[in-house]
Amino acid sequence: MILYDGFIKDIEALVHACDSVFPYSEPALKDAPKSNIMLLKDTAFELGGSSQPNVSTLAVSSDMHFDNCTYLIGQDLYTIKRDCAFGKIVLLEIADVSEDEAFEKIKELELVRYKYCPEGFMTRASALSMREQIRVGKKTVNKKISFKEYGNFLIKKYLSFPLVKSVKVVFITGDFDYTSLSVISEKIKSTTGALNHIFDNILFDCNSCNLKEICDEVEGMKELHRKTVQK
Ligand code: SF4
């Protein structure tokens, strides 16, 4: 699966100057309970809260290797005092399987952000808007929990999928070019939407298809649809 590679390169160029890099180590954070509710009175602040810029995206590649590190641009959790802008990027190296198999797995991998949350946090995510707001508990801040811990937790979850070979997680707080990140995230979402269209056996007619713009941009998409209808 190399259809997202161009967008991953664009993301890497956008986040090249990080403030901290945390190599993976065994996570100290446990899973939050199943019915995880964090009330406002227990919340120190919300990442991406108060209508601040907020972008969350995930992309996979079978020919790019990542270093299992957590990268941070901006302030770490225990130094943040109030709701702030927030970005979260997950890049995954996956095994080189067929596009249709990879597509099925991408859908499962996208569910990780809804299914798993570490204790001391509460996630509110929307696939439609590519937003992911995270409430951070007062106790979490008092314990000086870092993005390093959150990243380790996520990396372990992703590596538990046999298909996933390596991971890179990037957290962004405060000032950043969220507009450019949002544009790339929308293209990633559109690419997944086009794959959905292709594997739904929908007619191969680019001239009447509303996904033409993204398929014109992503190398290999039209070829994939052509191959799929010929099967
Ligand atoms: S390849 Fe053409 S028909 Fe298929 S999803 Fe893309 S634009 Fe639509």
Coordinates of C-alpha atoms and ligand atoms in Angstrom, one line a residue:
M1 CA 0.0 0.0 0.0
I2 CA 1.8 3.1 -1.2
L3 CA -1.2 5.3 -2.1
Y4 CA -0.7 7.5 1.0
D5 CA 3.1 7.9 0.6
G6 CA 2.9 11.4 -1.0
F7 CA 0.8 12.7 1.9
I8 CA 3.1 11.1 4.5
K9 CA 6.0 12.9 2.8
D10 CA 4.1 16.2 3.0
I11 CA 3.4 15.6 6.7
E12 CA 7.0 14.7 7.4
A13 CA 8.0 18.0 5.7
L14 CA 5.5 19.9 7.8
V15 CA 6.6 18.4 11.2
H16 CA 10.3 18.2 10.6
A17 CA 11.2 20.6 13.4
C18 CA 10.2 18.9 16.6
D19 CA 10.8 20.0 20.2
S20 CA 11.2 16.6 21.7
V21 CA 11.6 13.0 20.6
F22 CA 10.8 10.1 22.9
P23 CA 11.9 6.6 21.9
Y24 CA 9.4 3.9 22.7
S25 CA 9.5 2.1 26.0
E26 CA 7.0 -0.1 27.8
P27 CA 4.0 2.1 28.6
A28 CA 3.3 3.0 32.2
L29 CA -0.3 4.0 31.5
K30 CA -3.1 1.5 31.7
D31 CA -6.3 1.4 29.7
A32 CA -9.1 3.7 31.0
P33 CA -12.2 1.8 32.2
K34 CA -14.7 0.9 29.5
S35 CA -17.3 3.5 30.5
N36 CA -14.7 6.3 30.6
I37 CA -16.3 9.6 31.5
M38 CA -14.3 12.6 32.7
L39 CA -16.3 15.4 34.1
L40 CA -15.3 19.0 33.6
K41 CA -14.7 19.4 37.3
D42 CA -12.0 16.7 37.1
T43 CA -10.5 18.1 33.8
A44 CA -7.4 20.3 33.8
F45 CA -7.8 21.3 30.2
E46 CA -8.9 19.9 26.8
L47 CA -6.5 19.4 23.9
G48 CA -8.3 20.9 20.9
G49 CA -11.0 22.2 23.2
S50 CA -12.7 25.6 23.2
S51 CA -13.0 25.6 19.4
Q52 CA -9.2 25.8 19.0
P53 CA -7.6 24.3 15.9
N54 CA -7.7 20.5 16.0
V55 CA -6.6 18.0 13.5
S56 CA -6.2 14.2 13.9
T57 CA -5.0 12.0 11.1
L58 CA -3.6 8.5 10.3
A59 CA -1.8 7.2 7.3
V60 CA -0.2 3.9 6.4
S61 CA 2.6 2.8 4.1
S62 CA 4.2 -0.5 3.2
D63 CA 7.4 1.0 2.0
M64 CA 8.3 3.6 4.6
H65 CA 9.8 2.6 7.9
F66 CA 9.2 4.5 11.2
D67 CA 11.2 4.6 14.4
N68 CA 8.6 3.8 17.0
C69 CA 9.1 7.2 18.6
T70 CA 6.8 9.9 19.9
Y71 CA 7.5 13.3 18.6
L72 CA 6.3 16.5 20.2
I73 CA 5.9 20.0 18.7
G74 CA 5.0 22.6 21.4
Q75 CA 4.4 22.3 25.1
D76 CA 4.2 19.0 27.0
L77 CA 1.1 18.0 28.9
Y78 CA 2.2 19.0 32.4
T79 CA 3.1 22.5 31.4
I80 CA -0.2 23.3 29.7
K81 CA -2.6 25.4 31.7
R82 CA -5.7 25.7 29.6
D83 CA -7.5 24.4 26.5
C84 CA -5.2 24.7 23.5
A85 CA -4.9 23.9 19.8
F86 CA -4.0 20.3 19.2
G87 CA -2.8 18.0 16.4
K88 CA -2.2 14.3 16.4
I89 CA -0.6 12.3 13.6
V90 CA -0.1 8.5 13.5
L91 CA 2.0 7.1 10.7
L92 CA 2.2 3.3 10.4
E93 CA 4.4 0.9 8.4
I94 CA 2.3 -2.1 7.4
A95 CA 3.1 -5.4 5.8
D96 CA 3.0 -5.4 2.0
V97 CA -0.4 -7.1 1.5
S98 CA -3.0 -6.6 -1.3
E99 CA -4.7 -3.2 -1.5
D100 CA -8.1 -4.7 -0.6
E101 CA -6.7 -6.5 2.5
A102 CA -4.9 -3.3 3.5
F103 CA -8.1 -1.3 3.1
E104 CA -10.0 -3.6 5.5
K105 CA -7.2 -3.3 8.1
I106 CA -7.0 0.5 7.7
K107 CA -10.6 0.6 8.8
E108 CA -9.7 -1.4 12.0
L109 CA -6.6 0.8 12.6
E110 CA -8.7 3.9 12.4
L111 CA -10.9 2.6 15.2
V112 CA -8.0 2.5 17.6
R113 CA -8.6 6.2 18.5
Y114 CA -12.2 5.4 19.5
K115 CA -11.5 2.1 21.2
Y116 CA -8.5 2.8 23.3
C117 CA -7.7 5.6 25.8
P118 CA -5.2 5.6 28.7
E119 CA -6.4 6.2 32.2
G120 CA -6.4 9.9 33.2
F121 CA -7.6 11.0 29.7
M122 CA -10.9 11.1 27.8
T123 CA -11.0 11.2 24.0
R124 CA -13.8 12.7 21.9
A125 CA -13.2 11.9 18.2
S126 CA -15.1 12.6 15.1
A127 CA -14.2 10.7 11.8
L128 CA -16.3 13.2 9.8
S129 CA -14.4 16.3 10.9
M130 CA -11.0 14.7 11.5
R131 CA -11.1 16.2 15.0
E132 CA -9.9 14.5 18.2
Q133 CA -10.3 16.4 21.4
I134 CA -8.6 14.9 24.5
R135 CA -9.6 15.8 28.1
V136 CA -6.7 15.7 30.4
G137 CA -7.4 15.0 34.1
K138 CA -6.2 17.2 36.9
K139 CA -4.6 14.2 38.6
T140 CA -2.8 13.4 35.3
V141 CA -1.3 16.9 35.3
N142 CA -0.4 16.6 39.0
K143 CA 1.5 13.4 38.3
K144 CA 3.4 15.2 35.5
I145 CA 2.4 12.6 32.9
S146 CA 4.1 13.4 29.6
F147 CA 3.1 13.0 25.9
K148 CA 5.9 10.4 26.0
E149 CA 3.6 8.2 28.1
Y150 CA 0.6 8.8 25.9
G151 CA 2.7 8.0 22.8
N152 CA 4.0 4.8 24.3
F153 CA 0.5 3.7 25.1
L154 CA -0.6 4.3 21.5
I155 CA 2.4 2.7 19.9
K156 CA 1.9 -0.5 21.9
K157 CA -1.8 -0.6 20.7
Y158 CA -0.8 -0.2 17.1
L159 CA 2.0 -2.7 17.3
S160 CA -0.4 -5.3 18.7
F161 CA -1.9 -5.6 15.1
P162 CA 0.1 -8.3 13.3
L163 CA 0.0 -6.1 10.1
V164 CA 1.8 -3.2 11.7
K165 CA 5.6 -3.2 11.6
S166 CA 6.5 0.2 12.9
V167 CA 4.9 3.4 14.2
K168 CA 5.5 7.2 14.5
V169 CA 3.3 9.3 16.6
V170 CA 3.4 13.2 16.5
F171 CA 1.6 15.4 19.0
I172 CA 1.3 19.1 18.3
T173 CA 0.2 21.8 20.8
G174 CA -0.1 25.5 20.5
D175 CA 1.1 27.5 17.5
F176 CA 1.4 25.5 14.3
D177 CA 0.3 25.5 10.6
Y178 CA -2.9 23.5 11.3
T179 CA -4.4 24.7 8.1
S180 CA -1.8 22.9 6.0
L181 CA -2.1 19.8 8.2
S182 CA -5.9 19.9 7.8
V183 CA -5.6 20.1 4.0
I184 CA -3.4 16.9 4.0
S185 CA -5.7 15.2 6.4
E186 CA -8.7 15.8 4.2
K187 CA -6.8 14.3 1.2
I188 CA -6.0 11.2 3.3
K189 CA -9.6 10.9 4.2
S190 CA -10.6 11.4 0.5
T191 CA -8.1 8.7 -0.5
T192 CA -9.7 6.2 2.0
G193 CA -13.1 7.3 0.6
A194 CA -12.0 6.5 -2.9
L195 CA -10.7 3.1 -1.8
N196 CA -14.1 2.5 -0.3
H197 CA -15.7 3.4 -3.6
I198 CA -13.3 1.2 -5.6
F199 CA -13.8 -1.9 -3.4
D200 CA -17.6 -1.4 -3.4
N201 CA -17.5 -2.4 -7.1
I202 CA -18.8 0.9 -8.2
L203 CA -18.6 1.7 -11.9
F204 CA -15.2 2.7 -13.2
D205 CA -16.1 6.0 -14.8
C206 CA -13.8 8.8 -13.7
N207 CA -15.5 11.5 -15.7
S208 CA -18.8 11.1 -13.8
C209 CA -17.1 10.3 -10.4
N210 CA -17.0 12.9 -7.6
L211 CA -13.7 11.5 -6.4
K212 CA -11.8 12.4 -9.6
E213 CA -9.9 15.2 -8.0
I214 CA -8.3 13.0 -5.4
C215 CA -7.7 10.2 -7.9
D216 CA -6.0 12.6 -10.3
E217 CA -3.6 13.5 -7.5
V218 CA -2.9 10.0 -6.0
E219 CA -0.7 8.0 -8.3
G220 CA -1.9 4.4 -8.8
M221 CA -5.6 5.0 -7.8
K222 CA -7.1 4.8 -11.3
E223 CA -4.9 1.8 -12.1
L224 CA -6.1 0.1 -8.9
H225 CA -9.7 0.7 -9.9
R226 CA -9.1 -0.6 -13.4
K227 CA -7.5 -3.8 -12.0
T228 CA -10.3 -4.2 -9.5
V229 CA -13.1 -4.2 -12.2
Q230 CA -11.1 -6.6 -14.4
K231 CA -11.0 -9.2 -11.7
Ligands
SF4_1 S1 -10.5 5.8 -10.2 FE1 -12.1 7.1 -11.2 S2 -14.0 6.0 -10.9 FE2 -12.5 5.1 -9.5 S3 -12.8 6.2 -7.6 FE3 -11.2 7.3 -8.7 S4 -12.2 8.9 -10.0 FE4 -13.8 7.4 -9.2

